[in-house]
Structures are given as C-alpha cells and as structure tokens.
C-alpha cells in the first residue's frame, strides 16, 4: 500500500529531467495509463507526444479497480495470467514468464485517480493490440476514447 501513482509519475519525471531529455515521446503500456498524463503535464514542453500502448485509463474519481469491474476486463472474464500474458507463447516461454511474475503493488490499483492539473497540449496515439487478452481490443477502444476525452489531448 505504500507505492502510489505519484511514485510512478515521479520516477518518469525524474528520469527525463535527470537526463535533460527534450522532444520526448512518452510511451506506456497497461497500467502506465495511470502515469502518462500526469507525467506529461509535469514535463510540459519537453514532451512531443504521448503513446498509450493498450493502457487502462480510469476516469478521475475512479480507480483501476473500477476499470477492472468492466465486463470485458480480465478479472470479470476470469482470465488467468497465462491467458492474459502468454496467449502467443509456447509452453517453455510461458513457464519462464510466469515464473518471474510478481504481485502488483496494491496502492495504485485502488487509488482514486486525480484529474490532470491542466489539459495536455500534445498529440496522443492510442495503439490497440488486436491479440491482447489482458485488455481485449473492444475494451482498449473504450480506454482510447477515454484518454482523448479525459486527458485533453489534441
């Protein structure tokens, strides 16, 4: 419970500032939908574009737990880790990957998402992964529309 969304955002911002990066394309996958918008706001003019690669984007005032209540979510569909993360892997690679999975920190999953301090003024790209079993394409399309509406992307 000690890890929060702000820690994820702080880590991204720190890395970009520490390396004095500019013209940055922020790319995030899965739970990075919690982080991308807030990091982009804090980084301001350093960011050229934000790319969501099959991310979850909770509505401000909701949490990832709320997103996982959607009928297409892996939790509601009863999908196991092998189905979610290994649907295109052979048995050996599936065993390897599953043996290295650890638990998600619970804080970011249940934390209420805050609205962005200011709307973003950078373009967004939401990439739908057509064979993703963790976040099926239909749910990704909903999340992509939410990203455009809620985060204020151009």
Tab-separated table of N, CA and C in Angstrom:
chain	number	residue	atom	x	y	z
A	1	UNK	N	0.801	-1.202	0.000
A	1	UNK	CA	0.000	0.000	0.000
A	1	UNK	C	0.845	1.268	0.000
A	2	UNK	N	2.142	1.145	0.158
A	2	UNK	CA	2.990	2.329	0.254
A	2	UNK	C	3.315	2.934	-1.111
A	3	UNK	N	3.247	2.160	-2.159
A	3	UNK	CA	3.524	2.683	-3.500
A	3	UNK	C	2.251	3.313	-4.038
A	4	UNK	N	2.368	4.525	-4.566
A	4	UNK	CA	1.229	5.277	-5.074
A	4	UNK	C	1.476	5.653	-6.542
A	5	UNK	N	0.434	6.113	-7.202
A	5	UNK	CA	0.553	6.579	-8.587
A	5	UNK	C	1.599	7.690	-8.665
A	6	UNK	N	1.629	8.565	-7.681
A	6	UNK	CA	2.603	9.669	-7.673
A	6	UNK	C	4.040	9.159	-7.738
A	7	UNK	N	4.311	7.998	-7.156
A	7	UNK	CA	5.668	7.438	-7.223
A	7	UNK	C	6.022	7.071	-8.665
A	8	UNK	N	5.052	6.504	-9.388
A	8	UNK	CA	5.286	6.174	-10.802
A	8	UNK	C	5.569	7.450	-11.594
A	9	UNK	N	4.730	8.466	-11.377
A	9	UNK	CA	4.888	9.738	-12.088
A	9	UNK	C	6.238	10.361	-11.742
A	10	UNK	N	6.576	10.399	-10.455
A	10	UNK	CA	7.856	10.968	-10.022
A	10	UNK	C	9.036	10.270	-10.699
A	11	UNK	N	8.960	8.946	-10.837
A	11	UNK	CA	10.061	8.195	-11.452
A	11	UNK	C	10.242	8.581	-12.920
A	12	UNK	N	9.142	8.716	-13.656
A	12	UNK	CA	9.234	9.112	-15.064
A	12	UNK	C	9.803	10.522	-15.180
A	13	UNK	N	9.256	11.441	-14.393
A	13	UNK	CA	9.713	12.835	-14.442
A	13	UNK	C	11.187	12.913	-14.068
A	14	UNK	N	11.582	12.207	-13.028
A	14	UNK	CA	12.990	12.220	-12.611
A	14	UNK	C	13.905	11.747	-13.735
A	15	UNK	N	13.555	10.641	-14.371
A	15	UNK	CA	14.410	10.108	-15.443
A	15	UNK	C	14.562	11.104	-16.593
A	16	UNK	N	13.474	11.734	-16.988
A	16	UNK	CA	13.536	12.688	-18.099
A	16	UNK	C	14.362	13.909	-17.700
A	17	UNK	N	14.119	14.459	-16.519
A	17	UNK	CA	14.856	15.649	-16.079
A	17	UNK	C	16.323	15.333	-15.798
A	18	UNK	N	16.577	14.203	-15.166
A	18	UNK	CA	17.957	13.819	-14.839
A	18	UNK	C	18.815	13.680	-16.100
A	19	UNK	N	18.222	13.210	-17.166
A	19	UNK	CA	18.940	13.043	-18.438
A	19	UNK	C	18.812	14.268	-19.336
A	20	UNK	N	18.104	15.274	-18.853
A	20	UNK	CA	17.856	16.515	-19.593
A	20	UNK	C	17.320	16.222	-20.995
A	21	UNK	N	16.331	15.326	-21.057
A	21	UNK	CA	15.744	14.940	-22.335
A	21	UNK	C	14.733	15.979	-22.800
A	22	UNK	N	14.667	16.146	-24.113
A	22	UNK	CA	13.705	17.055	-24.738
A	22	UNK	C	13.132	16.363	-25.960
A	23	UNK	N	12.004	16.871	-26.434
A	23	UNK	CA	11.347	16.275	-27.593
A	23	UNK	C	11.026	14.804	-27.316
A	24	UNK	N	10.522	14.546	-26.104
A	24	UNK	CA	10.288	13.203	-25.591
A	24	UNK	C	8.954	12.651	-26.096
A	25	UNK	N	8.975	11.404	-26.489
A	25	UNK	CA	7.746	10.668	-26.756
A	25	UNK	C	7.578	9.701	-25.583
A	26	UNK	N	6.569	9.978	-24.754
A	26	UNK	CA	6.289	9.089	-23.628
A	26	UNK	C	5.442	7.936	-24.135
A	27	UNK	N	5.915	6.718	-23.901
A	27	UNK	CA	5.192	5.520	-24.315
A	27	UNK	C	4.954	4.679	-23.076
A	28	UNK	N	3.705	4.268	-22.900
A	28	UNK	CA	3.379	3.438	-21.754
A	28	UNK	C	2.438	2.315	-22.137
A	29	UNK	N	2.538	1.222	-21.393
A	29	UNK	CA	1.712	0.038	-21.636
A	29	UNK	C	0.979	-0.332	-20.351
A	30	UNK	N	-0.232	-0.826	-20.491
A	30	UNK	CA	-1.010	-1.401	-19.402
A	30	UNK	C	-1.295	-0.370	-18.310
A	31	UNK	N	-0.768	-0.577	-17.114
A	31	UNK	CA	-1.030	0.338	-16.002
A	31	UNK	C	-0.404	1.714	-16.187
A	32	UNK	N	0.431	1.890	-17.189
A	32	UNK	CA	1.036	3.203	-17.423
A	32	UNK	C	-0.010	4.251	-17.785
A	33	UNK	N	-1.226	3.806	-18.105
A	33	UNK	CA	-2.300	4.772	-18.316
A	33	UNK	C	-2.550	5.621	-17.079
A	34	UNK	N	-2.166	5.131	-15.915
A	34	UNK	CA	-2.261	5.899	-14.676
A	34	UNK	C	-1.218	7.012	-14.626
A	35	UNK	N	-0.124	6.835	-15.332
A	35	UNK	CA	1.063	7.668	-15.189
A	35	UNK	C	1.244	8.687	-16.309
A	36	UNK	N	0.956	8.288	-17.538
A	36	UNK	CA	1.346	9.073	-18.713
A	36	UNK	C	0.857	10.520	-18.682
A	37	UNK	N	-0.418	10.734	-18.460
A	37	UNK	CA	-0.961	12.092	-18.491
A	37	UNK	C	-0.339	12.990	-17.439
A	38	UNK	N	-0.234	12.487	-16.213
A	38	UNK	CA	0.327	13.299	-15.129
A	38	UNK	C	1.806	13.595	-15.359
A	39	UNK	N	2.547	12.623	-15.861
A	39	UNK	CA	3.963	12.864	-16.168
A	39	UNK	C	4.093	13.892	-17.288
A	40	UNK	N	3.261	13.785	-18.314
A	40	UNK	CA	3.330	14.722	-19.436
A	40	UNK	C	3.024	16.152	-18.983
A	41	UNK	N	2.045	16.308	-18.103
A	41	UNK	CA	1.727	17.650	-17.586
A	41	UNK	C	2.934	18.216	-16.853
A	42	UNK	N	3.544	17.426	-16.000
A	42	UNK	CA	4.697	17.918	-15.233
A	42	UNK	C	5.899	18.202	-16.105
A	43	UNK	N	6.048	17.472	-17.185
A	43	UNK	CA	7.210	17.662	-18.063
A	43	UNK	C	6.984	18.772	-19.088
A	44	UNK	N	5.751	19.158	-19.300
A	44	UNK	CA	5.431	20.305	-20.148
A	44	UNK	C	6.014	20.241	-21.544
A	45	UNK	N	6.744	21.274	-21.916
A	45	UNK	CA	7.260	21.418	-23.275
A	45	UNK	C	8.305	20.378	-23.664
A	46	UNK	N	8.786	19.616	-22.713
A	46	UNK	CA	9.741	18.550	-23.045
A	46	UNK	C	9.080	17.402	-23.808
A	47	UNK	N	7.753	17.288	-23.710
A	47	UNK	CA	7.036	16.164	-24.304
A	47	UNK	C	6.475	16.560	-25.662
A	48	UNK	N	6.765	15.730	-26.661
A	48	UNK	CA	6.272	15.952	-28.029
A	48	UNK	C	4.996	15.172	-28.295
A	49	UNK	N	4.869	13.982	-27.720
A	49	UNK	CA	3.718	13.113	-27.971
A	49	UNK	C	3.619	12.113	-26.825
A	50	UNK	N	2.395	11.623	-26.606
A	50	UNK	CA	2.152	10.563	-25.625
A	50	UNK	C	1.523	9.390	-26.360
A	51	UNK	N	2.084	8.206	-26.151
A	51	UNK	CA	1.587	6.995	-26.804
A	51	UNK	C	1.120	6.007	-25.742
A	52	UNK	N	-0.159	5.677	-25.831
A	52	UNK	CA	-0.744	4.648	-24.966
A	52	UNK	C	-0.742	3.345	-25.758
A	53	UNK	N	-0.052	2.350	-25.251
A	53	UNK	CA	0.011	1.037	-25.881
A	53	UNK	C	-0.839	0.087	-25.048
A	54	UNK	N	-2.110	-0.039	-25.416
A	54	UNK	CA	-3.042	-0.903	-24.691
A	54	UNK	C	-3.049	-0.576	-23.196
A	55	UNK	N	-3.329	0.689	-22.875
A	55	UNK	CA	-3.344	1.114	-21.473
A	55	UNK	C	-4.765	1.174	-20.932
A	56	UNK	N	-4.851	1.177	-19.617
A	56	UNK	CA	-6.107	1.436	-18.913
A	56	UNK	C	-6.084	2.884	-18.455
A	57	UNK	N	-7.206	3.567	-18.667
A	57	UNK	CA	-7.297	4.986	-18.335
A	57	UNK	C	-8.540	5.204	-17.462
A	58	UNK	N	-8.389	5.120	-16.138
A	58	UNK	CA	-9.554	5.338	-15.277
A	58	UNK	C	-10.055	6.787	-15.353
A	59	UNK	N	-11.354	6.934	-15.204
A	59	UNK	CA	-11.974	8.247	-15.126
A	59	UNK	C	-11.559	8.883	-13.804
A	60	UNK	N	-11.221	10.202	-13.790
A	60	UNK	CA	-10.919	10.826	-12.498
A	60	UNK	C	-12.053	10.572	-11.503
A	61	UNK	N	-11.657	10.225	-10.288
A	61	UNK	CA	-12.623	9.857	-9.267
A	61	UNK	C	-12.823	8.349	-9.180
A	62	UNK	N	-12.271	7.616	-10.141
A	62	UNK	CA	-12.329	6.161	-10.112
A	62	UNK	C	-10.916	5.606	-9.950
A	63	UNK	N	-10.837	4.289	-9.835
A	63	UNK	CA	-9.555	3.604	-9.675
A	63	UNK	C	-9.431	2.506	-10.719
A	64	UNK	N	-8.272	1.871	-10.758
A	64	UNK	CA	-8.094	0.716	-11.642
A	64	UNK	C	-9.049	-0.411	-11.236
A	65	UNK	N	-9.354	-0.493	-9.964
A	65	UNK	CA	-10.315	-1.488	-9.511
A	65	UNK	C	-11.663	-1.268	-10.200
A	66	UNK	N	-12.031	-0.008	-10.392
A	66	UNK	CA	-13.270	0.300	-11.105
A	66	UNK	C	-13.188	-0.119	-12.568
A	67	UNK	N	-12.044	0.117	-13.210
A	67	UNK	CA	-11.859	-0.307	-14.608
A	67	UNK	C	-11.992	-1.823	-14.699
A	68	UNK	N	-11.449	-2.529	-13.712
A	68	UNK	CA	-11.488	-3.987	-13.724
A	68	UNK	C	-12.891	-4.543	-13.449
A	69	UNK	N	-13.842	-3.675	-13.127
A	69	UNK	CA	-15.233	-4.107	-12.960
A	69	UNK	C	-15.966	-4.187	-14.308
A	70	UNK	N	-15.339	-3.659	-15.370
A	70	UNK	CA	-15.961	-3.711	-16.704
A	70	UNK	C	-16.113	-5.177	-17.120
A	71	UNK	N	-17.229	-5.531	-17.771
A	71	UNK	CA	-17.447	-6.933	-18.167
A	71	UNK	C	-16.348	-7.524	-19.055
A	72	UNK	N	-15.614	-6.699	-19.801
A	72	UNK	CA	-14.544	-7.215	-20.659
A	72	UNK	C	-13.186	-7.297	-19.958
A	73	UNK	N	-13.116	-6.834	-18.724
A	73	UNK	CA	-11.832	-6.850	-18.021
A	73	UNK	C	-11.404	-8.290	-17.733
A	74	UNK	N	-10.109	-8.513	-17.560
A	74	UNK	CA	-9.651	-9.875	-17.277
A	74	UNK	C	-10.244	-10.424	-15.977
A	75	UNK	N	-10.405	-9.565	-14.987
A	75	UNK	CA	-10.962	-10.017	-13.709
A	75	UNK	C	-12.383	-10.535	-13.902
A	76	UNK	N	-13.206	-9.787	-14.628
A	76	UNK	CA	-14.610	-10.189	-14.833
A	76	UNK	C	-14.716	-11.399	-15.746
A	77	UNK	N	-13.765	-11.550	-16.675
A	77	UNK	CA	-13.791	-12.701	-17.576
A	77	UNK	C	-13.160	-13.931	-16.949
A	78	UNK	N	-12.536	-13.776	-15.779
A	78	UNK	CA	-11.897	-14.912	-15.115
A	78	UNK	C	-10.611	-15.359	-15.800
A	79	UNK	N	-9.958	-14.435	-16.503
A	79	UNK	CA	-8.721	-14.780	-17.223
A	79	UNK	C	-7.568	-14.978	-16.241
A	80	UNK	N	-6.804	-16.039	-16.439
A	80	UNK	CA	-5.626	-16.269	-15.611
A	80	UNK	C	-4.408	-15.609	-16.263
A	81	UNK	N	-3.267	-15.623	-15.553
A	81	UNK	CA	-2.068	-14.961	-16.062
A	81	UNK	C	-1.596	-15.560	-17.379
A	82	UNK	N	-1.682	-16.863	-17.516
A	82	UNK	CA	-1.244	-17.492	-18.773
A	82	UNK	C	-2.090	-16.978	-19.943
A	83	UNK	N	-3.389	-16.857	-19.740
A	83	UNK	CA	-4.261	-16.344	-20.797
A	83	UNK	C	-3.951	-14.883	-21.092
A	84	UNK	N	-3.776	-14.089	-20.045
A	84	UNK	CA	-3.569	-12.651	-20.231
A	84	UNK	C	-2.226	-12.318	-20.857
A	85	UNK	N	-1.178	-12.998	-20.425
A	85	UNK	CA	0.167	-12.569	-20.794
A	85	UNK	C	0.901	-13.510	-21.746
A	86	UNK	N	0.383	-14.691	-21.975
A	86	UNK	CA	1.151	-15.693	-22.710
A	86	UNK	C	0.373	-16.316	-23.866
A	87	UNK	N	-0.680	-15.674	-24.332
A	87	UNK	CA	-1.547	-16.296	-25.327
A	87	UNK	C	-0.843	-16.608	-26.641
A	88	UNK	N	0.309	-15.981	-26.898
A	88	UNK	CA	1.023	-16.265	-28.143
A	88	UNK	C	2.407	-16.885	-27.887
A	89	UNK	N	2.615	-17.421	-26.684
A	89	UNK	CA	3.903	-18.030	-26.334
A	89	UNK	C	3.794	-19.550	-26.300
A	90	UNK	N	4.925	-20.202	-26.570
A	90	UNK	CA	4.935	-21.655	-26.418
A	90	UNK	C	5.044	-22.003	-24.931
A	91	UNK	N	4.958	-23.286	-24.606
A	91	UNK	CA	4.922	-23.728	-23.205
A	91	UNK	C	6.187	-23.332	-22.447
A	92	UNK	N	7.342	-23.461	-23.080
A	92	UNK	CA	8.599	-23.132	-22.404
A	92	UNK	C	8.663	-21.649	-22.043
A	93	UNK	N	8.329	-20.785	-22.980
A	93	UNK	CA	8.352	-19.342	-22.715
A	93	UNK	C	7.252	-18.945	-21.719
A	94	UNK	N	6.109	-19.603	-21.792
A	94	UNK	CA	5.041	-19.338	-20.828
A	94	UNK	C	5.519	-19.668	-19.421
A	95	UNK	N	6.127	-20.837	-19.233
A	95	UNK	CA	6.645	-21.222	-17.918
A	95	UNK	C	7.685	-20.221	-17.426
A	96	UNK	N	8.580	-19.808	-18.330
A	96	UNK	CA	9.626	-18.844	-17.966
A	96	UNK	C	8.991	-17.541	-17.490
A	97	UNK	N	8.049	-17.004	-18.264
A	97	UNK	CA	7.433	-15.729	-17.918
A	97	UNK	C	6.644	-15.837	-16.614
A	98	UNK	N	5.827	-16.848	-16.479
A	98	UNK	CA	5.003	-16.997	-15.281
A	98	UNK	C	5.849	-17.183	-14.027
A	99	UNK	N	7.028	-17.788	-14.169
A	99	UNK	CA	7.895	-17.992	-13.001
A	99	UNK	C	8.520	-16.677	-12.527
A	100	UNK	N	8.439	-15.636	-13.338
A	100	UNK	CA	9.052	-14.356	-12.995
A	100	UNK	C	8.035	-13.260	-12.636
A	101	UNK	N	6.753	-13.574	-12.694
A	101	UNK	CA	5.740	-12.581	-12.334
A	101	UNK	C	5.713	-12.386	-10.824
A	102	UNK	N	5.538	-11.148	-10.437
A	102	UNK	CA	5.369	-10.831	-9.026
A	102	UNK	C	4.064	-10.082	-8.840
A	103	UNK	N	3.692	-9.842	-7.619
A	103	UNK	CA	2.423	-9.146	-7.372
A	103	UNK	C	2.509	-7.671	-7.755
A	104	UNK	N	1.379	-7.123	-8.178
A	104	UNK	CA	1.268	-5.682	-8.408
A	104	UNK	C	1.189	-5.002	-7.047
A	105	UNK	N	1.790	-3.816	-6.913
A	105	UNK	CA	1.577	-3.101	-5.650
A	105	UNK	C	0.100	-2.724	-5.541
A	106	UNK	N	-0.535	-2.964	-4.399
A	106	UNK	CA	-1.975	-2.736	-4.298
A	106	UNK	C	-2.386	-1.268	-4.332
A	107	UNK	N	-1.515	-0.371	-3.908
A	107	UNK	CA	-1.872	1.039	-3.825
A	107	UNK	C	-2.396	1.619	-5.130
A	108	UNK	N	-1.623	1.549	-6.220
A	108	UNK	CA	-2.092	2.136	-7.481
A	108	UNK	C	-3.362	1.486	-8.025
A	109	UNK	N	-3.611	0.253	-7.699
A	109	UNK	CA	-4.815	-0.411	-8.192
A	109	UNK	C	-6.082	0.151	-7.539
A	110	UNK	N	-5.982	0.530	-6.272
A	110	UNK	CA	-7.166	1.005	-5.556
A	110	UNK	C	-7.203	2.523	-5.389
A	111	UNK	N	-6.108	3.181	-5.729
A	111	UNK	CA	-6.036	4.633	-5.548
A	111	UNK	C	-6.983	5.360	-6.514
A	112	UNK	N	-7.670	6.352	-6.011
A	112	UNK	CA	-8.556	7.175	-6.830
A	112	UNK	C	-7.710	8.070	-7.724
A	113	UNK	N	-8.032	8.079	-9.015
A	113	UNK	CA	-7.283	8.865	-9.988
A	113	UNK	C	-7.724	10.325	-9.919
A	114	UNK	N	-6.744	11.206	-9.859
A	114	UNK	CA	-6.995	12.651	-9.833
A	114	UNK	C	-7.031	13.187	-11.260
A	115	UNK	N	-7.824	14.235	-11.503
A	115	UNK	CA	-7.780	14.857	-12.834
A	115	UNK	C	-6.431	15.535	-13.050
A	116	UNK	N	-6.085	15.736	-14.305
A	116	UNK	CA	-4.839	16.431	-14.620
A	116	UNK	C	-4.919	17.871	-14.136
A	117	UNK	N	-3.761	18.414	-13.746
A	117	UNK	CA	-3.709	19.804	-13.285
A	117	UNK	C	-4.081	20.763	-14.412
A	118	UNK	N	-3.658	20.451	-15.610
A	118	UNK	CA	-4.007	21.244	-16.799
A	118	UNK	C	-4.188	20.280	-17.963
A	119	UNK	N	-5.015	20.638	-18.938
A	119	UNK	CA	-5.134	19.767	-20.113
A	119	UNK	C	-3.804	19.696	-20.862
A	120	UNK	N	-3.555	18.568	-21.461
A	120	UNK	CA	-2.339	18.416	-22.258
A	120	UNK	C	-2.524	19.078	-23.613
A	121	UNK	N	-1.430	19.544	-24.142
A	121	UNK	CA	-1.464	20.174	-25.459
A	121	UNK	C	-0.531	19.456	-26.415
A	122	UNK	N	-0.422	18.150	-26.236
A	122	UNK	CA	0.398	17.334	-27.126
A	122	UNK	C	-0.478	16.261	-27.744
A	123	UNK	N	-0.094	15.772	-28.911
A	123	UNK	CA	-0.898	14.709	-29.538
A	123	UNK	C	-0.831	13.401	-28.758
A	124	UNK	N	-1.889	12.642	-28.905
A	124	UNK	CA	-1.966	11.319	-28.307
A	124	UNK	C	-2.090	10.290	-29.417
A	125	UNK	N	-1.485	9.154	-29.174
A	125	UNK	CA	-1.707	7.984	-30.013
A	125	UNK	C	-2.096	6.853	-29.075
A	126	UNK	N	-3.192	6.197	-29.369
A	126	UNK	CA	-3.581	5.019	-28.591
A	126	UNK	C	-3.464	3.825	-29.524
A	127	UNK	N	-2.565	2.912	-29.212
A	127	UNK	CA	-2.323	1.734	-30.030
A	127	UNK	C	-3.124	0.567	-29.461
A	128	UNK	N	-4.011	0.023	-30.292
A	128	UNK	CA	-4.816	-1.133	-29.905
A	128	UNK	C	-4.066	-2.399	-30.320
A	129	UNK	N	-3.843	-3.284	-29.371
A	129	UNK	CA	-3.203	-4.566	-29.652
A	129	UNK	C	-4.301	-5.592	-29.918
A	130	UNK	N	-4.413	-6.033	-31.132
A	130	UNK	CA	-5.536	-6.866	-31.563
A	130	UNK	C	-5.566	-8.257	-30.930
A	131	UNK	N	-4.444	-8.723	-30.388
A	131	UNK	CA	-4.412	-10.062	-29.791
A	131	UNK	C	-4.184	-10.015	-28.285
A	132	UNK	N	-4.384	-8.846	-27.691
A	132	UNK	CA	-4.202	-8.687	-26.246
A	132	UNK	C	-5.346	-9.384	-25.524
A	133	UNK	N	-5.033	-10.278	-24.622
A	133	UNK	CA	-6.049	-10.964	-23.830
A	133	UNK	C	-6.240	-10.314	-22.467
A	134	UNK	N	-5.253	-9.540	-22.013
A	134	UNK	CA	-5.402	-8.860	-20.723
A	134	UNK	C	-6.396	-7.713	-20.849
A	135	UNK	N	-6.276	-6.956	-21.904
A	135	UNK	CA	-7.197	-5.851	-22.181
A	135	UNK	C	-7.690	-6.056	-23.611
A	136	UNK	N	-8.806	-6.733	-23.795
A	136	UNK	CA	-9.276	-7.069	-25.138
A	136	UNK	C	-9.454	-5.819	-26.005
A	137	UNK	N	-9.321	-5.958	-27.323
A	137	UNK	CA	-9.410	-4.807	-28.220
A	137	UNK	C	-10.654	-3.934	-28.014
A	138	UNK	N	-11.800	-4.531	-27.758
A	138	UNK	CA	-13.012	-3.721	-27.552
A	138	UNK	C	-12.867	-2.821	-26.324
A	139	UNK	N	-12.263	-3.339	-25.258
A	139	UNK	CA	-12.045	-2.538	-24.059
A	139	UNK	C	-10.942	-1.510	-24.297
A	140	UNK	N	-9.922	-1.875	-25.077
A	140	UNK	CA	-8.882	-0.909	-25.421
A	140	UNK	C	-9.473	0.281	-26.174
A	141	UNK	N	-10.393	0.023	-27.084
A	141	UNK	CA	-11.001	1.122	-27.842
A	141	UNK	C	-11.751	2.075	-26.915
A	142	UNK	N	-12.436	1.527	-25.921
A	142	UNK	CA	-13.117	2.362	-24.924
A	142	UNK	C	-12.084	3.184	-24.157
A	143	UNK	N	-10.994	2.547	-23.747
A	143	UNK	CA	-9.946	3.241	-22.999
A	143	UNK	C	-9.287	4.338	-23.848
A	144	UNK	N	-9.101	4.057	-25.142
A	144	UNK	CA	-8.532	5.067	-26.039
A	144	UNK	C	-9.426	6.284	-26.162
A	145	UNK	N	-10.727	6.064	-26.276
A	145	UNK	CA	-11.666	7.187	-26.338
A	145	UNK	C	-11.640	7.977	-25.034
A	146	UNK	N	-11.562	7.288	-23.894
A	146	UNK	CA	-11.481	7.966	-22.607
A	146	UNK	C	-10.208	8.800	-22.505
A	147	UNK	N	-9.104	8.265	-22.990
A	147	UNK	CA	-7.842	9.011	-22.940
A	147	UNK	C	-7.977	10.324	-23.682
A	148	UNK	N	-8.569	10.291	-24.860
A	148	UNK	CA	-8.738	11.505	-25.647
A	148	UNK	C	-9.675	12.496	-24.957
A	149	UNK	N	-10.774	12.009	-24.386
A	149	UNK	CA	-11.748	12.880	-23.745
A	149	UNK	C	-11.262	13.435	-22.411
A	150	UNK	N	-10.721	12.563	-21.576
A	150	UNK	CA	-10.402	12.946	-20.212
A	150	UNK	C	-9.077	13.665	-20.049
A	151	UNK	N	-8.132	13.317	-20.880
A	151	UNK	CA	-6.795	13.862	-20.678
A	151	UNK	C	-6.558	15.141	-21.478
A	152	UNK	N	-7.510	15.511	-22.312
A	152	UNK	CA	-7.397	16.770	-23.031
A	152	UNK	C	-6.381	16.774	-24.146
A	153	UNK	N	-6.086	15.605	-24.701
A	153	UNK	CA	-5.100	15.532	-25.765
A	153	UNK	C	-5.639	16.142	-27.047
A	154	UNK	N	-4.711	16.639	-27.843
A	154	UNK	CA	-5.058	17.171	-29.167
A	154	UNK	C	-5.210	16.026	-30.144
